[in-house]
Short mmCIF file of C-alpha atoms in Angstrom, two decimals:
data_model
loop_
_atom_site.label_atom_id
_atom_site.label_comp_id
_atom_site.label_asym_id
_atom_site.label_seq_id
_atom_site.Cartn_x
_atom_site.Cartn_y
_atom_site.Cartn_z
CA UNK A 1 44.40 -54.35 -11.35
CA UNK A 2 47.48 -55.81 -9.68
CA UNK A 3 49.11 -56.31 -13.08
CA UNK A 4 48.50 -52.63 -13.89
CA UNK A 5 50.24 -51.61 -10.68
CA UNK A 6 53.28 -53.74 -11.49
CA UNK A 7 53.31 -52.43 -15.05
CA UNK A 8 53.43 -48.79 -13.98
CA UNK A 9 56.42 -49.32 -11.79
CA UNK A 10 57.84 -47.36 -8.88
CA UNK A 11 61.43 -46.58 -9.89
CA UNK A 12 60.76 -42.93 -9.21
CA UNK A 13 60.70 -43.92 -5.50
CA UNK A 14 64.37 -44.89 -5.85
CA UNK A 15 65.00 -41.31 -6.96
CA UNK A 16 63.00 -40.11 -3.97
CA UNK A 17 65.06 -42.24 -1.56
CA UNK A 18 68.36 -40.88 -2.95
CA UNK A 19 67.08 -37.28 -2.71
CA UNK A 20 65.98 -37.97 0.92
CA UNK A 21 69.41 -39.31 1.79
CA UNK A 22 71.11 -36.36 0.07
CA UNK A 23 69.05 -33.92 2.08
CA UNK A 24 69.84 -35.79 5.24
CA UNK A 25 73.58 -35.69 4.48
CA UNK A 26 73.28 -31.98 3.61
CA UNK A 27 71.91 -31.08 7.01
CA UNK A 28 74.18 -33.54 8.82
CA UNK A 29 77.16 -31.74 7.32
CA UNK A 30 75.67 -28.26 7.66
CA UNK A 31 74.72 -28.57 11.34
CA UNK A 32 77.95 -30.29 12.32
CA UNK A 33 79.76 -27.10 13.28
CA UNK A 34 76.82 -25.94 15.39
CA UNK A 35 76.94 -29.16 17.39
CA UNK A 36 80.62 -28.83 18.21
CA UNK A 37 80.50 -25.01 18.46
CA UNK A 38 80.95 -24.93 22.26
CA UNK A 39 84.22 -26.85 22.08
CA UNK A 40 85.43 -25.26 18.78
CA UNK A 41 84.87 -21.79 20.32
CA UNK A 42 86.98 -22.78 23.29
CA UNK A 43 89.64 -24.46 21.18
CA UNK A 44 89.93 -21.62 18.60
CA UNK A 45 89.15 -18.76 21.10
CA UNK A 46 85.95 -17.38 19.55
CA UNK A 47 83.53 -15.01 21.25
CA UNK A 48 79.72 -15.16 20.38
CA UNK A 49 80.06 -12.36 17.79
CA UNK A 50 82.91 -14.14 15.95
CA UNK A 51 81.00 -17.44 16.15
CA UNK A 52 77.95 -15.77 14.61
CA UNK A 53 80.08 -14.41 11.72
CA UNK A 54 81.51 -17.90 11.11
CA UNK A 55 77.96 -19.35 11.05
CA UNK A 56 76.84 -16.71 8.56
CA UNK A 57 79.89 -17.06 6.30
CA UNK A 58 78.52 -20.37 5.11
CA UNK A 59 75.50 -18.60 3.67
CA UNK A 60 77.51 -16.21 1.60
CA UNK A 61 78.63 -19.06 -0.64
CA UNK A 62 75.49 -21.01 -0.24
CA UNK A 63 73.01 -18.29 -1.24
CA UNK A 64 74.98 -17.37 -4.37
CA UNK A 65 75.09 -20.96 -5.57
CA UNK A 66 71.34 -21.45 -4.88
CA UNK A 67 70.74 -19.46 -8.03
CA UNK A 68 73.79 -20.65 -9.93
CA UNK A 69 72.91 -24.24 -9.19
CA UNK A 70 69.28 -23.88 -10.15
CA UNK A 71 70.21 -22.19 -13.46
CA UNK A 72 72.81 -24.89 -14.07
CA UNK A 73 70.23 -27.66 -13.49
CA UNK A 74 68.03 -26.13 -16.22
CA UNK A 75 71.01 -25.99 -18.57
CA UNK A 76 72.95 -29.20 -17.88
CA UNK A 77 70.47 -31.31 -15.87
CA UNK A 78 70.09 -32.10 -12.22
CA UNK A 79 72.16 -35.32 -12.27
CA UNK A 80 75.45 -33.63 -13.11
CA UNK A 81 74.81 -30.58 -10.97
CA UNK A 82 73.85 -32.58 -7.89
CA UNK A 83 76.77 -34.91 -8.32
CA UNK A 84 79.31 -32.12 -8.54
CA UNK A 85 77.65 -30.30 -5.62
CA UNK A 86 77.84 -33.40 -3.36
CA UNK A 87 81.45 -34.03 -4.17
CA UNK A 88 82.41 -30.41 -3.52
CA UNK A 89 80.60 -29.96 -0.24
CA UNK A 90 81.69 -33.33 1.11
CA UNK A 91 85.35 -32.45 0.52
CA UNK A 92 85.18 -28.98 1.99
CA UNK A 93 83.17 -30.19 4.97
CA UNK A 94 85.99 -32.61 5.72
CA UNK A 95 88.58 -29.86 5.35
CA UNK A 96 86.96 -28.12 8.36
CA UNK A 97 89.18 -30.47 10.33
CA UNK A 98 92.28 -28.52 9.38
CA UNK A 99 90.94 -25.10 10.52
CA UNK A 100 93.40 -23.29 12.78
CA UNK A 101 91.58 -20.04 13.56
CA UNK A 102 88.95 -17.50 12.61
CA UNK A 103 90.16 -16.68 9.09
CA UNK A 104 90.79 -20.22 7.91
CA UNK A 105 87.41 -21.42 9.22
CA UNK A 106 85.72 -18.44 7.62
CA UNK A 107 87.20 -19.31 4.17
CA UNK A 108 86.40 -23.05 4.54
CA UNK A 109 82.76 -22.32 5.44
CA UNK A 110 82.29 -20.05 2.38
CA UNK A 111 83.73 -22.74 0.06
CA UNK A 112 81.62 -25.40 1.82
CA UNK A 113 78.54 -23.21 1.16
CA UNK A 114 79.31 -23.12 -2.62
CA UNK A 115 78.76 -26.89 -2.75
CA UNK A 116 75.55 -27.04 -0.69
CA UNK A 117 73.93 -24.12 -2.54
CA UNK A 118 72.49 -26.02 -5.50
CA UNK A 119 70.78 -28.71 -3.42
CA UNK A 120 67.35 -27.11 -2.92
CA UNK A 121 66.66 -25.90 -6.44
CA UNK A 122 68.21 -29.04 -8.00
CA UNK A 123 66.08 -31.29 -5.78
CA UNK A 124 62.98 -29.36 -6.87
CA UNK A 125 64.04 -29.63 -10.55
CA UNK A 126 64.52 -33.41 -10.17
CA UNK A 127 61.11 -33.83 -8.60
CA UNK A 128 59.51 -31.74 -11.34
CA UNK A 129 61.16 -34.00 -13.93
CA UNK A 130 60.42 -37.31 -12.22
CA UNK A 131 57.03 -37.09 -10.49
CA UNK A 132 53.43 -36.36 -11.48
CA UNK A 133 51.97 -33.08 -10.15
CA UNK A 134 49.56 -34.83 -7.72
CA UNK A 135 52.59 -36.35 -5.96
CA UNK A 136 54.71 -33.20 -5.96
CA UNK A 137 53.87 -31.95 -2.42
CA UNK A 138 54.35 -35.38 -0.95
CA UNK A 139 57.60 -35.94 -2.75
CA UNK A 140 59.10 -32.57 -1.91
CA UNK A 141 57.99 -33.13 1.71
CA UNK A 142 59.36 -36.63 1.78
CA UNK A 143 62.75 -35.87 0.25
CA UNK A 144 63.17 -32.68 2.28
CA UNK A 145 62.21 -34.59 5.47
CA UNK A 146 65.83 -35.70 5.16
CA UNK A 147 66.82 -32.17 6.32
CA UNK A 148 65.55 -32.47 9.88
CA UNK A 149 66.56 -36.12 10.01
CA UNK A 150 70.08 -35.03 9.15
CA UNK A 151 69.88 -32.39 11.88
CA UNK A 152 68.65 -35.01 14.37
CA UNK A 153 71.38 -37.49 13.45
CA UNK A 154 74.02 -34.77 13.61
CA UNK A 155 73.79 -34.53 17.39
CA UNK A 156 74.56 -38.15 18.18
CA UNK A 157 76.97 -38.73 15.29
CA UNK A 158 79.04 -35.53 15.36
CA UNK A 159 78.55 -34.78 19.09
CA UNK A 160 79.50 -38.23 20.31
CA UNK A 161 82.49 -38.60 17.95
CA UNK A 162 83.68 -35.20 19.16
CA UNK A 163 83.03 -36.13 22.78
CA UNK A 164 84.89 -39.47 22.66
CA UNK A 165 87.55 -38.79 19.97
CA UNK A 166 87.91 -35.28 18.50
CA UNK A 167 85.78 -32.64 16.85
CA UNK A 168 88.17 -32.70 13.90
CA UNK A 169 87.65 -36.44 13.32
CA UNK A 170 83.87 -35.94 13.25
CA UNK A 171 84.14 -33.90 10.04
CA UNK A 172 86.15 -36.59 8.33
CA UNK A 173 83.58 -39.21 9.24
CA UNK A 174 80.67 -37.36 7.64
CA UNK A 175 82.72 -36.63 4.50
CA UNK A 176 82.99 -40.35 3.74
CA UNK A 177 79.17 -40.65 4.00
CA UNK A 178 78.66 -38.07 1.25
CA UNK A 179 81.11 -39.75 -1.11
CA UNK A 180 79.37 -43.10 -0.71
CA UNK A 181 76.03 -41.50 -1.62
CA UNK A 182 77.62 -39.96 -4.72
CA UNK A 183 78.44 -43.40 -6.15
CA UNK A 184 74.78 -44.53 -6.00
CA UNK A 185 73.52 -41.24 -7.45
CA UNK A 186 75.72 -41.52 -10.52
CA UNK A 187 74.92 -45.16 -10.94
CA UNK A 188 71.10 -44.96 -10.79
CA UNK A 189 69.93 -41.46 -11.73
CA UNK A 190 69.27 -39.78 -15.09
CA UNK A 191 67.88 -36.31 -15.65
CA UNK A 192 64.40 -37.57 -16.65
CA UNK A 193 62.50 -40.87 -16.61
CA UNK A 194 62.51 -41.02 -20.41
CA UNK A 195 66.27 -41.47 -20.53
CA UNK A 196 66.47 -44.08 -17.81
CA UNK A 197 66.55 -47.76 -18.93
CA UNK A 198 65.25 -48.92 -15.51
CA UNK A 199 61.90 -47.07 -15.91
CA UNK A 200 59.02 -48.81 -17.67
CA UNK A 201 56.91 -47.23 -20.37
CA UNK A 202 53.80 -47.01 -18.16
CA UNK A 203 55.64 -45.07 -15.45
CA UNK A 204 57.11 -42.71 -18.01
CA UNK A 205 53.65 -42.08 -19.49
CA UNK A 206 52.18 -41.48 -16.01
CA UNK A 207 54.62 -38.65 -15.34
CA UNK A 208 54.32 -37.17 -18.84
CA UNK A 209 50.51 -37.27 -18.76
CA UNK A 210 50.28 -35.51 -15.41
CA UNK A 211 52.85 -32.88 -16.20
CA UNK A 212 51.12 -32.12 -19.49
CA UNK A 213 48.23 -30.69 -17.49
CA UNK A 214 50.46 -27.69 -16.70
CA UNK A 215 51.82 -27.32 -20.16
CA UNK A 216 49.65 -24.30 -20.89
CA UNK A 217 52.40 -22.21 -19.30
CA UNK A 218 55.03 -23.60 -21.68
CA UNK A 219 53.92 -21.22 -24.37
CA UNK A 220 54.64 -18.22 -22.22
CA UNK A 221 57.61 -16.47 -23.82
CA UNK A 222 58.40 -14.36 -20.78
CA UNK A 223 62.06 -14.23 -19.92
CA UNK A 224 63.37 -15.49 -16.65
CA UNK A 225 63.95 -11.89 -15.60
CA UNK A 226 60.19 -11.30 -15.96
CA UNK A 227 59.40 -14.26 -13.77
CA UNK A 228 61.84 -13.09 -11.12
CA UNK A 229 59.91 -9.81 -10.70
CA UNK A 230 56.47 -11.45 -10.51
CA UNK A 231 54.76 -10.46 -7.21
CA UNK A 232 53.66 -14.05 -6.53
CA UNK A 233 57.28 -15.29 -6.90
CA UNK A 234 58.58 -12.53 -4.63
CA UNK A 235 55.96 -13.33 -1.99
CA UNK A 236 56.98 -16.97 -2.02
CA UNK A 237 60.55 -15.78 -1.64
CA UNK A 238 59.56 -13.70 1.44
CA UNK A 239 57.78 -16.65 2.99
CA UNK A 240 60.83 -18.81 2.27
CA UNK A 241 63.09 -16.12 3.80
CA UNK A 242 61.04 -16.08 6.99
CA UNK A 243 61.13 -19.88 7.21
CA UNK A 244 64.86 -19.92 6.69
CA UNK A 245 65.48 -17.23 9.31
CA UNK A 246 63.75 -19.31 12.02
CA UNK A 247 65.28 -22.54 10.77
CA UNK A 248 68.85 -21.17 10.74
CA UNK A 249 68.30 -19.61 14.14
CA UNK A 250 67.60 -23.06 15.53
CA UNK A 251 70.18 -24.81 13.35
CA UNK A 252 73.07 -22.57 14.36
CA UNK A 253 72.21 -21.38 17.87
CA UNK A 254 70.07 -24.08 19.52
CA UNK A 255 73.08 -26.10 20.78
CA UNK A 256 74.67 -22.96 22.31
CA UNK A 257 71.31 -21.89 23.72
CA UNK A 258 70.92 -25.24 25.47
CA UNK A 259 74.44 -25.24 26.87
CA UNK A 260 74.45 -21.52 27.87
CA UNK A 261 70.92 -20.96 29.20
CA UNK A 262 70.01 -24.42 30.43
CA UNK A 263 73.53 -25.49 31.34
CA UNK A 264 73.64 -28.83 29.49
CA UNK A 265 76.97 -30.55 28.82
CA UNK A 266 77.98 -31.45 25.28
CA UNK A 267 76.87 -35.13 25.55
CA UNK A 268 73.36 -34.25 26.94
CA UNK A 269 72.88 -31.44 24.49
CA UNK A 270 73.89 -33.64 21.54
CA UNK A 271 71.17 -36.18 22.45
CA UNK A 272 68.50 -33.65 23.31
CA UNK A 273 68.69 -31.79 20.00
CA UNK A 274 67.41 -34.92 18.33
CA UNK A 275 63.87 -34.20 19.59
CA UNK A 276 63.10 -30.92 17.69
CA UNK A 277 64.51 -32.29 14.45
CA UNK A 278 62.51 -35.51 14.59
CA UNK A 279 59.39 -33.38 15.08
CA UNK A 280 60.56 -31.31 12.13
CA UNK A 281 60.77 -34.37 9.93
CA UNK A 282 57.14 -35.17 10.73
CA UNK A 283 56.13 -31.64 9.77
CA UNK A 284 58.19 -31.72 6.56
CA UNK A 285 56.57 -34.98 5.31
CA UNK A 286 53.12 -34.15 6.75
CA UNK A 287 53.04 -30.70 5.18
CA UNK A 288 53.58 -32.09 1.72
CA UNK A 289 51.18 -34.96 2.24
CA UNK A 290 48.43 -32.61 3.57
CA UNK A 291 48.78 -30.14 0.68
CA UNK A 292 48.49 -33.01 -1.85
CA UNK A 293 45.40 -34.28 0.00
CA UNK A 294 43.86 -30.79 -0.26
CA UNK A 295 44.73 -30.58 -3.95
CA UNK A 296 42.95 -33.88 -4.59
CA UNK A 297 39.88 -32.64 -2.75
CA UNK A 298 39.71 -29.11 -4.11
CA UNK A 299 41.38 -29.36 -7.53
CA UNK A 300 43.18 -26.11 -6.71
CA UNK A 301 46.90 -26.69 -6.25
CA UNK A 302 47.94 -23.10 -5.46
CA UNK A 303 45.20 -22.67 -2.75
CA UNK A 304 46.10 -25.98 -1.22
CA UNK A 305 49.81 -25.12 -0.94
CA UNK A 306 48.98 -21.66 0.42
CA UNK A 307 46.78 -22.99 3.24
CA UNK A 308 49.47 -25.35 4.56
CA UNK A 309 52.34 -22.95 4.03
CA UNK A 310 50.72 -19.99 5.78
CA UNK A 311 49.18 -22.10 8.50
CA UNK A 312 52.50 -23.72 9.30
CA UNK A 313 54.35 -20.43 9.53
CA UNK A 314 51.66 -18.87 11.80
CA UNK A 315 51.64 -21.87 14.23
CA UNK A 316 55.43 -21.87 14.27
CA UNK A 317 55.41 -18.18 15.10
CA UNK A 318 53.18 -18.78 18.10
CA UNK A 319 55.43 -21.58 19.33
CA UNK A 320 58.57 -19.48 18.94
CA UNK A 321 57.13 -16.51 20.72
CA UNK A 322 56.04 -18.71 23.65
CA UNK A 323 59.50 -20.29 23.69
CA UNK A 324 61.05 -16.85 24.20
CA UNK A 325 59.80 -16.92 27.77
CA UNK A 326 60.21 -20.65 28.55
CA UNK A 327 61.30 -20.96 32.12
CA UNK A 328 62.32 -24.61 32.20
CA UNK A 329 64.30 -26.93 29.91
CA UNK A 330 61.25 -29.18 29.42
CA UNK A 331 59.08 -26.19 28.31
CA UNK A 332 61.76 -24.89 26.02
CA UNK A 333 62.36 -28.21 24.25
CA UNK A 334 58.61 -28.85 23.92
CA UNK A 335 57.92 -25.42 22.35
CA UNK A 336 60.93 -25.58 20.09
CA UNK A 337 59.88 -29.07 18.95
CA UNK A 338 56.36 -27.73 18.18
CA UNK A 339 57.88 -24.78 16.34
CA UNK A 340 60.01 -27.11 14.23
CA UNK A 341 57.01 -29.33 13.46
CA UNK A 342 54.92 -26.47 12.17
CA UNK A 343 57.77 -24.53 10.60
CA UNK A 344 58.80 -27.46 8.41
CA UNK A 345 55.31 -27.67 6.90
CA UNK A 346 56.31 -24.56 4.91
CA UNK A 347 59.30 -25.10 2.57
CA UNK A 348 57.96 -27.97 0.51
CA UNK A 349 54.93 -25.86 -0.35
CA UNK A 350 57.16 -22.98 -1.36
CA UNK A 351 58.88 -25.34 -3.83
CA UNK A 352 55.63 -26.72 -5.18
CA UNK A 353 54.20 -23.20 -5.65
CA UNK A 354 57.27 -22.45 -7.81
CA UNK A 355 56.44 -25.56 -9.89
CA UNK A 356 52.85 -24.29 -10.34
CA UNK A 357 53.66 -20.56 -11.00
CA UNK A 358 56.48 -20.84 -13.62
CA UNK A 359 57.13 -22.89 -16.75
CA UNK A 360 58.96 -26.21 -16.31
CA UNK A 361 61.95 -25.05 -18.37
CA UNK A 362 62.58 -22.22 -15.91
CA UNK A 363 61.79 -24.00 -12.62
CA UNK A 364 65.48 -24.49 -11.76
CA UNK A 365 66.52 -20.88 -12.41
CA UNK A 366 63.49 -19.23 -10.81
CA UNK A 367 63.58 -21.69 -7.88
CA UNK A 368 67.27 -20.97 -7.45
CA UNK A 369 66.62 -17.25 -7.39
CA UNK A 370 63.91 -17.68 -4.75
CA UNK A 371 66.23 -19.88 -2.74
CA UNK A 372 68.99 -17.25 -3.07
CA UNK A 373 66.71 -14.56 -1.67
CA UNK A 374 65.48 -16.85 1.07
CA UNK A 375 68.97 -17.75 2.12
CA UNK A 376 70.12 -14.17 2.63
CA UNK A 377 68.46 -14.93 5.96
CA UNK A 378 71.43 -17.13 6.67
CA UNK A 379 73.92 -14.47 5.74
CA UNK A 380 72.94 -11.97 8.36
CA UNK A 381 70.57 -13.94 10.68
CA UNK A 382 73.10 -16.02 12.67
CA UNK A 383 75.51 -13.06 12.86
CA UNK A 384 72.68 -10.77 13.98
CA UNK A 385 71.73 -13.28 16.59
CA UNK A 386 75.32 -13.38 17.89
CA UNK A 387 75.45 -9.62 18.25
CA UNK A 388 72.01 -9.56 19.92
CA UNK A 389 73.13 -12.16 22.41
CA UNK A 390 76.39 -10.39 23.16
CA UNK A 391 75.28 -6.77 23.08
CA UNK A 392 71.47 -6.64 23.12
CA UNK A 393 68.48 -8.56 24.44
CA UNK A 394 70.02 -12.03 24.67
CA UNK A 395 68.20 -15.15 23.52
CA UNK A 396 64.76 -13.81 24.43
CA UNK A 397 64.95 -10.95 21.87
CA UNK A 398 66.29 -13.40 19.29
CA UNK A 399 63.29 -15.68 19.69
CA UNK A 400 60.87 -12.78 19.45
CA UNK A 401 62.42 -11.47 16.20
CA UNK A 402 62.26 -14.93 14.63
CA UNK A 403 58.53 -15.26 15.55
CA UNK A 404 57.67 -11.88 14.05
CA UNK A 405 59.38 -12.73 10.77
CA UNK A 406 57.40 -15.99 10.52
CA UNK A 407 54.18 -13.98 10.78
CA UNK A 408 55.33 -11.66 8.00
CA UNK A 409 56.03 -14.57 5.66
CA UNK A 410 52.56 -16.09 6.23
CA UNK A 411 50.88 -12.74 5.50
CA UNK A 412 52.82 -12.31 2.27
CA UNK A 413 51.60 -15.59 0.87
CA UNK A 414 48.01 -15.15 1.95
CA UNK A 415 47.71 -11.63 0.51
CA UNK A 416 49.79 -11.82 -2.73
CA UNK A 417 49.75 -15.35 -4.13
CA UNK A 418 46.43 -16.04 -5.90
CA UNK A 419 45.02 -18.88 -8.01
CA UNK A 420 44.32 -17.76 -11.52
CA UNK A 421 41.93 -20.61 -12.03
CA UNK A 422 40.71 -23.81 -10.46
CA UNK A 423 42.59 -26.74 -11.91
CA UNK A 424 41.00 -29.95 -12.90
CA UNK A 425 41.04 -32.59 -10.18
CA UNK A 426 44.01 -34.90 -10.77
CA UNK A 427 43.58 -38.54 -11.23
CA UNK A 428 45.12 -40.61 -8.44
CA UNK A 429 48.03 -42.58 -9.91
CA UNK A 430 47.51 -46.33 -10.03
#
């Protein structure tokens, strides 16, 4: 038995580790501006409405390239697309250090977003290529757990560098991290296991055998345009949208909320933001692990992903709505941490549902389109929050709106996404 385990090999876990680190770097870079927003606003003379527009500008470039990157990963493979994306976003993240005002920072954030856009759909394409179906939820959860870890690390790394040296230097530091990762990605990764000399025959056969169970969809001649209009795909997109709205609300405005409402200084805020994101990493990995466990027990992949996805969004909504009236710092952090834990049980199951609904040759393109729709939440969400804070109901109204949208996403998945059949129980990989 032990010989069989060695023969099958675990090189796909190297791919998982690199994807985990890429996701961590992605959110480290993406959340960096939010961490230093209080001092950047003062340095560049931004009001809350202007700051919200700057936050949202990132998602203009990002959302467009969610679809472009996913389509490109189907056409040219995830290795090349991810490599180009990492190089691009690392460079333009570093160039944030040269921003001199509102217009220059706006342009840099859009260009930065171009590079980060392909990450989600290309990660999902890589997992579809490299892992058996019964590991898909766990792997999407594990690799995407890098997102909240990156958000957690961003506070200490970016915040403390900014506190002790300069906010401009902090962007140069995180750029170097991305370029180091790029070297290892290009050295180790290929588009599929079959073309990688480091992968043994047994491991290649394990992936191919498992993925063949879904090959019945490969004969479907429907165009990608047809898949993009499928109600189930659009329902997943709405759930993903609601998840992203809440996530980007926390990602962009949590530091300012803590400094403005609870009067924390930059150093204390930078350390305290670690807590919600660490809880989020537990939810991200646990949500994927739980849905794979349900799949093994029920044999129904779609139902298993739906239960965890909808349940996570509903529990997150409750936590967010309670946080809207949190009277103390301890209560606010506790509820936001709970919201993050439950919220991050959702996205990995959105990605796996895409793997189950559409043919493998169109997973990148359809996944990119879903990610594009989902990330329109980032285009107007942070800006809307800024205007609400400045002209409307403040942070309380912003929390309530985020909670309501989470409920809407959960309902869409529960009511529209259905399992056409019960799939055969997967064999647990040796």
